[in-house]
Coordinates of C-alpha atoms in Angstrom, one line a residue:
M113 CA -36.7 269.9 -98.4
T114 CA -35.4 270.9 -95.2
A115 CA -31.8 269.8 -94.4
Q116 CA -30.7 267.6 -92.1
L117 CA -30.0 269.5 -88.2
T118 CA -27.5 268.0 -86.1
I119 CA -28.6 268.8 -82.2
T120 CA -26.8 267.5 -79.1
R121 CA -28.5 265.1 -76.2
Q122 CA -28.8 268.2 -73.9
D123 CA -30.4 270.1 -76.8
L124 CA -33.1 267.2 -76.9
R125 CA -33.5 266.7 -73.5
R126 CA -34.1 270.4 -72.8
L127 CA -36.9 270.1 -75.4
A128 CA -38.7 267.3 -74.3
I129 CA -38.5 268.9 -70.5
T130 CA -40.1 272.0 -71.8
R131 CA -42.6 270.5 -74.3
Q132 CA -43.6 268.9 -71.3
H133 CA -43.7 271.7 -69.1
L134 CA -41.2 270.4 -66.4
S135 CA -38.3 273.7 -66.7
K136 CA -39.0 277.2 -65.1
K137 CA -41.3 278.4 -67.3
E138 CA -45.2 280.2 -66.5
T139 CA -47.4 277.4 -65.2
P140 CA -49.9 276.3 -68.0
A141 CA -53.7 275.8 -67.5
M142 CA -54.3 272.2 -66.7
L143 CA -55.8 271.1 -70.0
D144 CA -52.9 272.8 -71.6
A145 CA -50.3 270.8 -69.9
I146 CA -52.8 267.4 -70.3
R147 CA -52.8 268.9 -74.0
D148 CA -49.3 268.9 -74.5
L149 CA -48.5 265.2 -72.9
G150 CA -51.3 264.1 -75.1
C151 CA -52.2 261.9 -72.3
V152 CA -52.0 261.4 -68.4
Q153 CA -51.4 257.5 -67.5
L154 CA -53.9 256.1 -65.0
D155 CA -52.6 253.5 -62.2
P156 CA -54.8 251.9 -59.0
I157 CA -51.0 252.3 -57.0
R158 CA -51.2 255.5 -53.9
A159 CA -48.4 254.3 -52.3
V160 CA -47.7 258.1 -52.7
E161 CA -50.7 259.3 -54.7
R162 CA -51.6 257.9 -57.8
T163 CA -49.6 258.8 -61.0
H164 CA -52.1 261.0 -62.8
L165 CA -52.0 263.3 -59.7
L166 CA -48.2 263.0 -59.2
V167 CA -47.7 264.1 -63.2
L168 CA -49.7 267.1 -63.0
W169 CA -48.1 267.9 -59.4
S170 CA -44.7 268.0 -61.4
R171 CA -45.9 270.2 -63.6
L172 CA -48.9 272.5 -61.8
G173 CA -47.6 272.4 -58.3
N174 CA -50.1 272.6 -55.5
F175 CA -53.1 272.0 -58.0
D176 CA -57.1 272.4 -56.9
E177 CA -57.7 268.6 -57.2
A178 CA -61.3 269.8 -57.9
E179 CA -60.0 271.4 -60.7
L180 CA -59.4 268.0 -62.5
E181 CA -62.6 266.2 -61.2
T182 CA -64.2 269.5 -63.0
L183 CA -62.5 268.7 -66.7
R184 CA -63.3 264.9 -66.4
W185 CA -67.1 264.5 -64.9
E186 CA -68.5 268.3 -65.5
D187 CA -67.5 269.6 -68.7
K188 CA -66.1 266.2 -69.9
A189 CA -63.1 267.1 -71.5
L190 CA -61.1 264.4 -70.8
F191 CA -62.4 260.8 -70.8
E192 CA -60.8 257.6 -69.8
Y193 CA -59.2 254.9 -72.9
W194 CA -56.2 253.9 -74.0
A195 CA -53.2 255.4 -74.6
H196 CA -49.9 254.0 -74.1
A197 CA -51.6 252.7 -70.9
A198 CA -54.9 252.9 -69.8
S199 CA -54.7 257.1 -69.5
M200 CA -56.8 260.2 -69.1
V201 CA -57.3 261.9 -73.2
L202 CA -59.0 264.8 -74.8
T203 CA -62.4 264.7 -75.9
E204 CA -61.4 267.1 -78.7
E205 CA -59.2 263.9 -79.8
Y206 CA -62.5 261.8 -80.1
P207 CA -61.6 260.9 -84.0
L208 CA -58.2 258.8 -83.2
F209 CA -59.1 257.0 -80.5
A210 CA -62.8 256.2 -82.1
W211 CA -60.5 254.8 -85.0
G212 CA -58.8 252.2 -82.3
M213 CA -61.8 251.6 -81.0
R214 CA -62.7 250.4 -84.3
Q215 CA -59.5 248.8 -85.2
R216 CA -60.3 246.5 -82.0
R217 CA -64.1 245.8 -82.7
E218 CA -62.6 244.8 -86.0
D219 CA -58.9 243.1 -85.3
K220 CA -59.8 238.9 -86.1
R221 CA -57.2 237.9 -83.7
R222 CA -58.8 239.9 -80.5
A223 CA -61.9 238.6 -81.8
A224 CA -60.8 235.2 -81.9
R225 CA -59.0 235.3 -78.7
Y226 CA -62.5 236.3 -76.9
Q227 CA -64.5 233.7 -78.5
K228 CA -62.0 231.0 -77.1
W229 CA -62.6 232.8 -73.7
F230 CA -66.4 232.5 -74.4
D231 CA -66.2 229.2 -75.8
E232 CA -64.8 228.1 -72.4
H233 CA -67.1 230.1 -70.1
P234 CA -70.3 228.8 -71.4
G235 CA -72.9 232.3 -70.2
I236 CA -70.3 234.6 -70.6
I237 CA -72.2 236.1 -74.0
D238 CA -75.4 236.2 -71.9
L239 CA -73.2 238.4 -69.0
K240 CA -72.3 241.2 -71.8
D241 CA -75.7 241.2 -72.9
H242 CA -77.1 241.3 -69.1
I243 CA -74.7 243.9 -68.7
M244 CA -75.5 246.8 -71.3
D245 CA -79.5 246.0 -70.4
R246 CA -78.5 246.9 -67.2
L247 CA -76.4 250.2 -67.9
R248 CA -79.8 251.2 -70.8
Q249 CA -82.6 250.4 -68.0
E250 CA -80.9 251.9 -65.1
G251 CA -78.0 254.4 -66.2
P252 CA -74.5 254.5 -64.8
L253 CA -73.2 251.7 -62.5
F254 CA -70.4 250.4 -60.2
S255 CA -69.4 247.2 -61.2
R256 CA -70.2 245.9 -57.8
D257 CA -73.7 246.5 -58.5
I258 CA -73.5 244.5 -61.8
E259 CA -71.8 241.3 -60.0
T260 CA -74.3 239.0 -58.5
E261 CA -73.7 235.4 -57.0
D262 CA -74.9 233.6 -59.9
H263 CA -71.4 235.7 -61.9
M264 CA -68.8 232.8 -61.8
R265 CA -65.2 233.8 -61.3
Y266 CA -62.0 232.0 -62.3
E267 CA -58.3 231.5 -61.4
S268 CA -55.9 234.9 -62.1
R269 CA -52.7 236.7 -61.2
W270 CA -53.1 239.8 -62.1
S271 CA -56.7 240.4 -62.0
S272 CA -59.7 240.2 -59.5
G273 CA -60.8 236.8 -61.4
R274 CA -64.3 238.3 -62.0
F275 CA -66.1 238.0 -65.7
V276 CA -67.6 241.2 -65.0
G277 CA -64.3 243.0 -64.7
V278 CA -63.5 240.5 -68.4
I279 CA -66.5 241.9 -70.0
L280 CA -66.5 245.4 -68.7
D281 CA -62.9 245.8 -70.6
Y282 CA -64.1 244.5 -73.5
L283 CA -67.1 246.6 -73.8
W284 CA -64.9 249.5 -72.7
T285 CA -62.2 248.6 -75.2
N286 CA -64.8 248.3 -78.0
G287 CA -66.0 252.2 -76.8
E288 CA -69.4 250.8 -75.8
I289 CA -69.0 251.9 -72.8
L290 CA -66.7 254.7 -70.3
T291 CA -66.3 255.6 -66.9
V292 CA -68.3 258.3 -66.4
E293 CA -67.7 258.8 -62.4
R294 CA -65.2 257.6 -59.7
V295 CA -65.4 257.7 -56.3
G296 CA -61.9 256.8 -54.7
N297 CA -60.3 254.3 -57.3
Q298 CA -63.7 253.0 -58.1
R299 CA -65.1 253.3 -61.2
K300 CA -68.8 253.9 -62.5
W301 CA -69.7 252.5 -65.9
G302 CA -72.2 253.9 -68.6
L303 CA -73.1 254.1 -72.1
A304 CA -70.3 255.8 -74.2
E305 CA -72.7 257.2 -76.4
Q306 CA -74.6 259.3 -73.3
F307 CA -71.5 260.3 -72.1
W308 CA -70.0 262.7 -74.7
P309 CA -70.2 266.6 -74.7
D310 CA -72.2 268.0 -77.8
E311 CA -68.9 269.9 -79.2
T312 CA -67.4 266.5 -79.3
P313 CA -65.9 265.9 -82.8
Q314 CA -67.6 262.8 -84.6
E315 CA -65.7 262.3 -88.3
E316 CA -64.5 259.1 -88.9
W317 CA -61.0 258.9 -89.4
T318 CA -58.7 256.6 -92.3
A319 CA -55.9 254.9 -90.7
K320 CA -53.9 257.4 -92.5
Q321 CA -55.4 259.9 -90.8
A322 CA -54.8 258.4 -87.2
C323 CA -51.2 257.7 -88.0
R324 CA -50.4 261.6 -89.5
F325 CA -51.8 263.0 -86.1
A326 CA -50.5 260.7 -83.4
A327 CA -47.3 260.6 -85.0
Q328 CA -46.8 264.3 -84.5
K329 CA -48.5 264.6 -81.4
A330 CA -45.8 261.8 -80.3
I331 CA -43.0 263.8 -81.7
R332 CA -43.7 267.4 -80.3
A333 CA -44.6 265.6 -76.6
L334 CA -41.1 264.2 -76.4
G335 CA -39.5 266.8 -78.2
A336 CA -37.7 264.8 -81.1
A337 CA -38.5 261.1 -81.4
T338 CA -36.9 257.9 -83.3
E339 CA -39.3 255.8 -85.3
K340 CA -39.3 253.3 -82.7
Q341 CA -40.0 255.7 -79.9
I342 CA -42.7 257.0 -81.7
K343 CA -44.5 253.8 -81.9
I344 CA -44.6 253.0 -78.1
H345 CA -45.9 256.5 -77.2
Y346 CA -49.2 258.2 -77.1
T347 CA -51.2 255.5 -79.0
R348 CA -48.7 252.8 -78.2
G349 CA -48.9 250.2 -80.8
M350 CA -51.6 252.2 -83.1
Y351 CA -49.2 253.7 -85.6
P352 CA -50.4 251.9 -89.4
G353 CA -48.0 253.0 -92.2
L354 CA -45.7 255.1 -89.7
T355 CA -42.4 255.1 -92.3
A356 CA -44.3 256.1 -95.0
V357 CA -46.1 258.3 -92.7
L358 CA -43.1 260.0 -91.6
K359 CA -41.7 260.3 -95.3
Q360 CA -44.3 262.3 -96.1
L361 CA -44.8 264.5 -93.4
V362 CA -40.9 264.8 -93.9
K363 CA -41.6 266.1 -97.7
E364 CA -44.2 268.5 -96.4
E365 CA -41.7 270.0 -94.2
I366 CA -44.0 269.5 -91.2
L367 CA -41.1 267.2 -89.8
I368 CA -37.0 268.0 -90.3
P369 CA -34.9 265.2 -89.5
V370 CA -32.5 265.1 -87.0
T371 CA -29.2 263.7 -85.8
V372 CA -28.4 263.9 -82.1
A373 CA -24.8 264.1 -82.2
E374 CA -23.9 261.4 -79.4
L375 CA -26.5 259.0 -81.0
P376 CA -25.8 259.2 -85.0
N377 CA -27.1 255.7 -85.7
E378 CA -30.3 256.9 -84.8
A379 CA -33.0 258.8 -87.4
Y380 CA -35.1 261.7 -85.2
Y381 CA -37.8 264.0 -86.1
L382 CA -38.7 267.4 -85.2
H383 CA -41.5 269.1 -85.4
A384 CA -41.4 272.1 -87.1
H385 CA -43.5 273.8 -84.6
D386 CA -40.7 273.3 -82.3
L387 CA -37.9 274.4 -84.0
P388 CA -37.9 278.3 -82.4
L389 CA -38.2 276.9 -79.5
L390 CA -35.7 274.8 -80.2
Q391 CA -33.4 277.4 -80.8
Q392 CA -33.8 279.5 -77.9
I393 CA -32.7 276.9 -75.7
Q394 CA -29.6 276.1 -78.1
A395 CA -29.2 280.3 -77.3
G396 CA -28.9 280.4 -73.7
D397 CA -32.8 280.7 -72.9
W398 CA -33.4 277.8 -70.5
Q399 CA -35.0 277.9 -67.7
P400 CA -34.1 274.8 -65.1
R401 CA -36.0 273.2 -62.2
T402 CA -36.3 270.7 -59.9
T403 CA -38.7 268.2 -59.0
L404 CA -39.7 264.4 -58.7
L405 CA -41.1 262.5 -61.3
S406 CA -44.0 259.9 -60.8
P407 CA -42.5 256.6 -62.2
F408 CA -45.1 256.5 -64.6
D409 CA -44.0 260.3 -65.7
N410 CA -44.4 260.2 -70.0
L411 CA -40.9 261.8 -69.6
I412 CA -39.5 258.5 -68.2
C413 CA -41.9 256.4 -69.5
D414 CA -39.4 255.2 -72.4
R415 CA -37.3 253.2 -70.2
D416 CA -34.8 252.7 -73.1
R417 CA -35.2 256.6 -74.6
T418 CA -34.6 257.5 -70.9
E419 CA -31.4 255.6 -70.7
A420 CA -30.3 256.7 -74.4
L421 CA -30.6 260.1 -73.2
W422 CA -30.3 260.5 -69.3
D423 CA -27.8 257.6 -68.9
F424 CA -30.1 256.8 -66.2
Y425 CA -31.3 253.3 -65.9
F426 CA -35.0 253.0 -64.3
R427 CA -37.4 249.9 -63.8
I428 CA -40.6 249.8 -61.8
E429 CA -40.0 247.9 -58.8
I430 CA -43.6 247.0 -57.6
Y431 CA -43.5 243.3 -58.5
V432 CA -40.2 242.6 -57.6
P433 CA -40.2 240.5 -53.7
A434 CA -39.2 243.7 -51.1
A435 CA -35.8 241.6 -50.9
K436 CA -34.9 241.8 -54.0
R437 CA -35.5 245.3 -54.4
E438 CA -32.5 247.5 -55.5
Y439 CA -34.6 251.1 -54.7
G440 CA -37.9 250.8 -53.4
Y441 CA -40.9 249.2 -53.8
Y442 CA -42.8 253.0 -55.7
V443 CA -39.5 254.9 -56.4
L444 CA -39.5 258.3 -57.8
P445 CA -36.8 259.9 -59.9
I446 CA -35.3 263.6 -59.4
L447 CA -35.2 265.9 -62.1
Y448 CA -32.5 268.5 -61.6
G449 CA -32.4 270.9 -64.5
D450 CA -31.9 268.8 -67.1
Q451 CA -30.6 265.7 -65.4
L452 CA -31.8 262.9 -63.6
I453 CA -29.3 262.9 -60.4
G454 CA -31.3 260.8 -58.1
R455 CA -34.7 258.7 -56.9
I456 CA -36.5 258.7 -53.6
D457 CA -38.1 255.6 -52.0
P458 CA -41.2 257.7 -50.5
K459 CA -44.8 255.9 -48.5
M460 CA -47.5 258.2 -47.0
D461 CA -49.1 257.1 -44.3
R462 CA -52.4 259.2 -44.7
K463 CA -53.3 258.1 -40.9
T464 CA -50.3 259.7 -38.6
K465 CA -50.1 262.2 -42.2
T466 CA -46.7 261.4 -42.5
L467 CA -44.0 261.2 -45.6
H468 CA -41.9 258.6 -45.2
I469 CA -38.4 259.4 -47.3
H470 CA -37.2 255.7 -46.4
N471 CA -33.9 256.2 -48.5
V472 CA -32.1 258.9 -51.2
Y473 CA -30.2 257.4 -53.4
A474 CA -28.1 259.6 -55.9
E475 CA -26.8 259.0 -59.2
P476 CA -22.7 258.5 -59.9
N477 CA -21.3 261.7 -60.0
A478 CA -24.9 263.8 -58.6
P479 CA -23.9 267.4 -57.2
A480 CA -24.2 267.6 -53.7
Y481 CA -23.8 271.9 -53.9
K482 CA -26.0 273.0 -51.1
K483 CA -28.6 274.7 -54.4
T484 CA -28.8 271.4 -55.3
V485 CA -29.4 269.8 -51.3
R486 CA -32.1 273.0 -50.9
E487 CA -34.2 272.2 -54.2
I488 CA -34.5 268.5 -53.4
G489 CA -35.9 270.0 -50.1
Q490 CA -38.1 272.1 -51.6
S491 CA -39.3 269.5 -53.6
V492 CA -40.1 267.0 -51.0
T493 CA -41.5 269.8 -49.2
S494 CA -43.3 270.6 -52.1
L495 CA -45.3 266.7 -52.4
A496 CA -45.6 266.5 -48.7
K497 CA -47.9 270.0 -48.6
F498 CA -49.5 268.3 -52.0
L499 CA -50.4 265.2 -50.4
G500 CA -51.6 266.9 -46.9
A501 CA -48.6 265.3 -45.2
K502 CA -47.7 267.4 -41.5
Q503 CA -44.0 265.7 -41.6
I504 CA -41.6 264.6 -43.6
E505 CA -39.3 261.5 -41.6
W506 CA -36.6 260.7 -43.3
G507 CA -34.3 257.3 -43.4
N508 CA -30.7 257.0 -45.4
V509 CA -29.7 259.7 -47.4
P510 CA -26.0 260.3 -49.2
D511 CA -23.3 261.9 -47.3
G512 CA -23.7 264.9 -49.8
W513 CA -27.0 265.7 -49.4
V514 CA -27.3 264.8 -45.4
A515 CA -28.7 268.1 -45.1
L516 CA -32.2 267.1 -46.2
K517 CA -32.6 265.3 -43.1
Q518 CA -33.3 269.2 -41.1
V519 CA -35.8 269.4 -44.1
S520 CA -39.3 268.9 -42.1

C-alpha cells in the first residue's frame, strides 16, 4: 500500500490551480479545460458576463465564443445538466449523468414531493403530457412557445411562478428533455433521445461505478480533497457508498492518502496520476499567473475549502440588500499566483461599453509591489477586452494599488 504523504497548503493550492489551468502553463484546448474541470456552472446573471464565460476566460483568455457554441450545439460534446449546480457537462461522461437521471426518477421522496404538487394543482399531469406531445410533434420549442393563457401561475419568490417551468425542470432532471439551443439566455427544449450524437456512450452504470468515476474526477479537479469536499463537488450529493469506494481506491493504489501539514486533522486524497505533477511543483516547477475569478468559479465554489486553504472568506452578496453588502453585488476574487489577494466589484455597461470597477479591495498583507499592481491591471484590461468594453472607469482603490487608476 502507498505510504501516507504530507504536503503543505501551498503545495495543495498550487496543485489545484495547475490542475484547473489557472497557472501560467500552456493554454489548453477549450474542451480539455472543461474536461479537467468536470463541469462549468451556468447562471443567468450578467452583471459582468455569464459565469460559464468568465470561468473559461480566466483559463483561456480572450477566447472565441463561437468555438464554445460549436462544442455545445453542433458537436454536442457538451450538454446541460445538474453537476454541483446547473452546468455544462461532457457528453462523453453521459453514463454518469444517466445514472443520476435514473436516481432522480426512482427517488421515492422526490416522487412524493412532485405528487403532492400535482395533487394540489389539478391539470399539471395533463400539462406534462401536453409538453411531451408538442415536442414530439413540433420539435424543439422555447418555453414561451409552450405556455398558453390557460396555464396557471403560482406565487413564488425564487422563480417565474409558471407551472410550465416547473414541469420543464421535472422533465429535464428526469432526463426526458434537454436544452438543445440557447438564444441569449432563453433555452429551447427538445427530446433528450433526439439530442445525443451517435458516439455517445450508452452503457448503464451501477451506483458503485458512478461513485468510483465521480470521486476520482472530483479529486483530480481539486488537486487533493477530503471526503466532505468530494461530496459537494462535481456531482454534488451523488456519491453513494463514498467511504467504501475511497477505501477501495486507496487499496488499489489509485488514490494516495495525504495529510496537509497545517490541517493535520483532515484526511485528504490525491490521485496517483497527479503525484508526478505534485513532485514537479514541490521541486520548484511552478508558474504563477494573475487573473480574476467568477464568483461561481470551480476553484472557489466550496466556500469552506476556500477559507481553509486560502484564509479567504468569500460569499456571494447577490441576494443581500444593497445597503448591507460588504463588498458588492457581483464580486470577482483576484488570484495572484497561489494567493487570493483581493477582490473587485465590477459592472459592465453594455450601452456605453464601459467596464465600471466600483471598488477594489485588498486582503490584509496583500502585496503592493509594482509588479502586483501591473498584473492586476493587465487582468482587468484583458477582461474589458473580452467584454467588448472601450473604457474602464475606476472607483475606490486601496492606497497601495492606486496606480490601477491609470489603467484605461
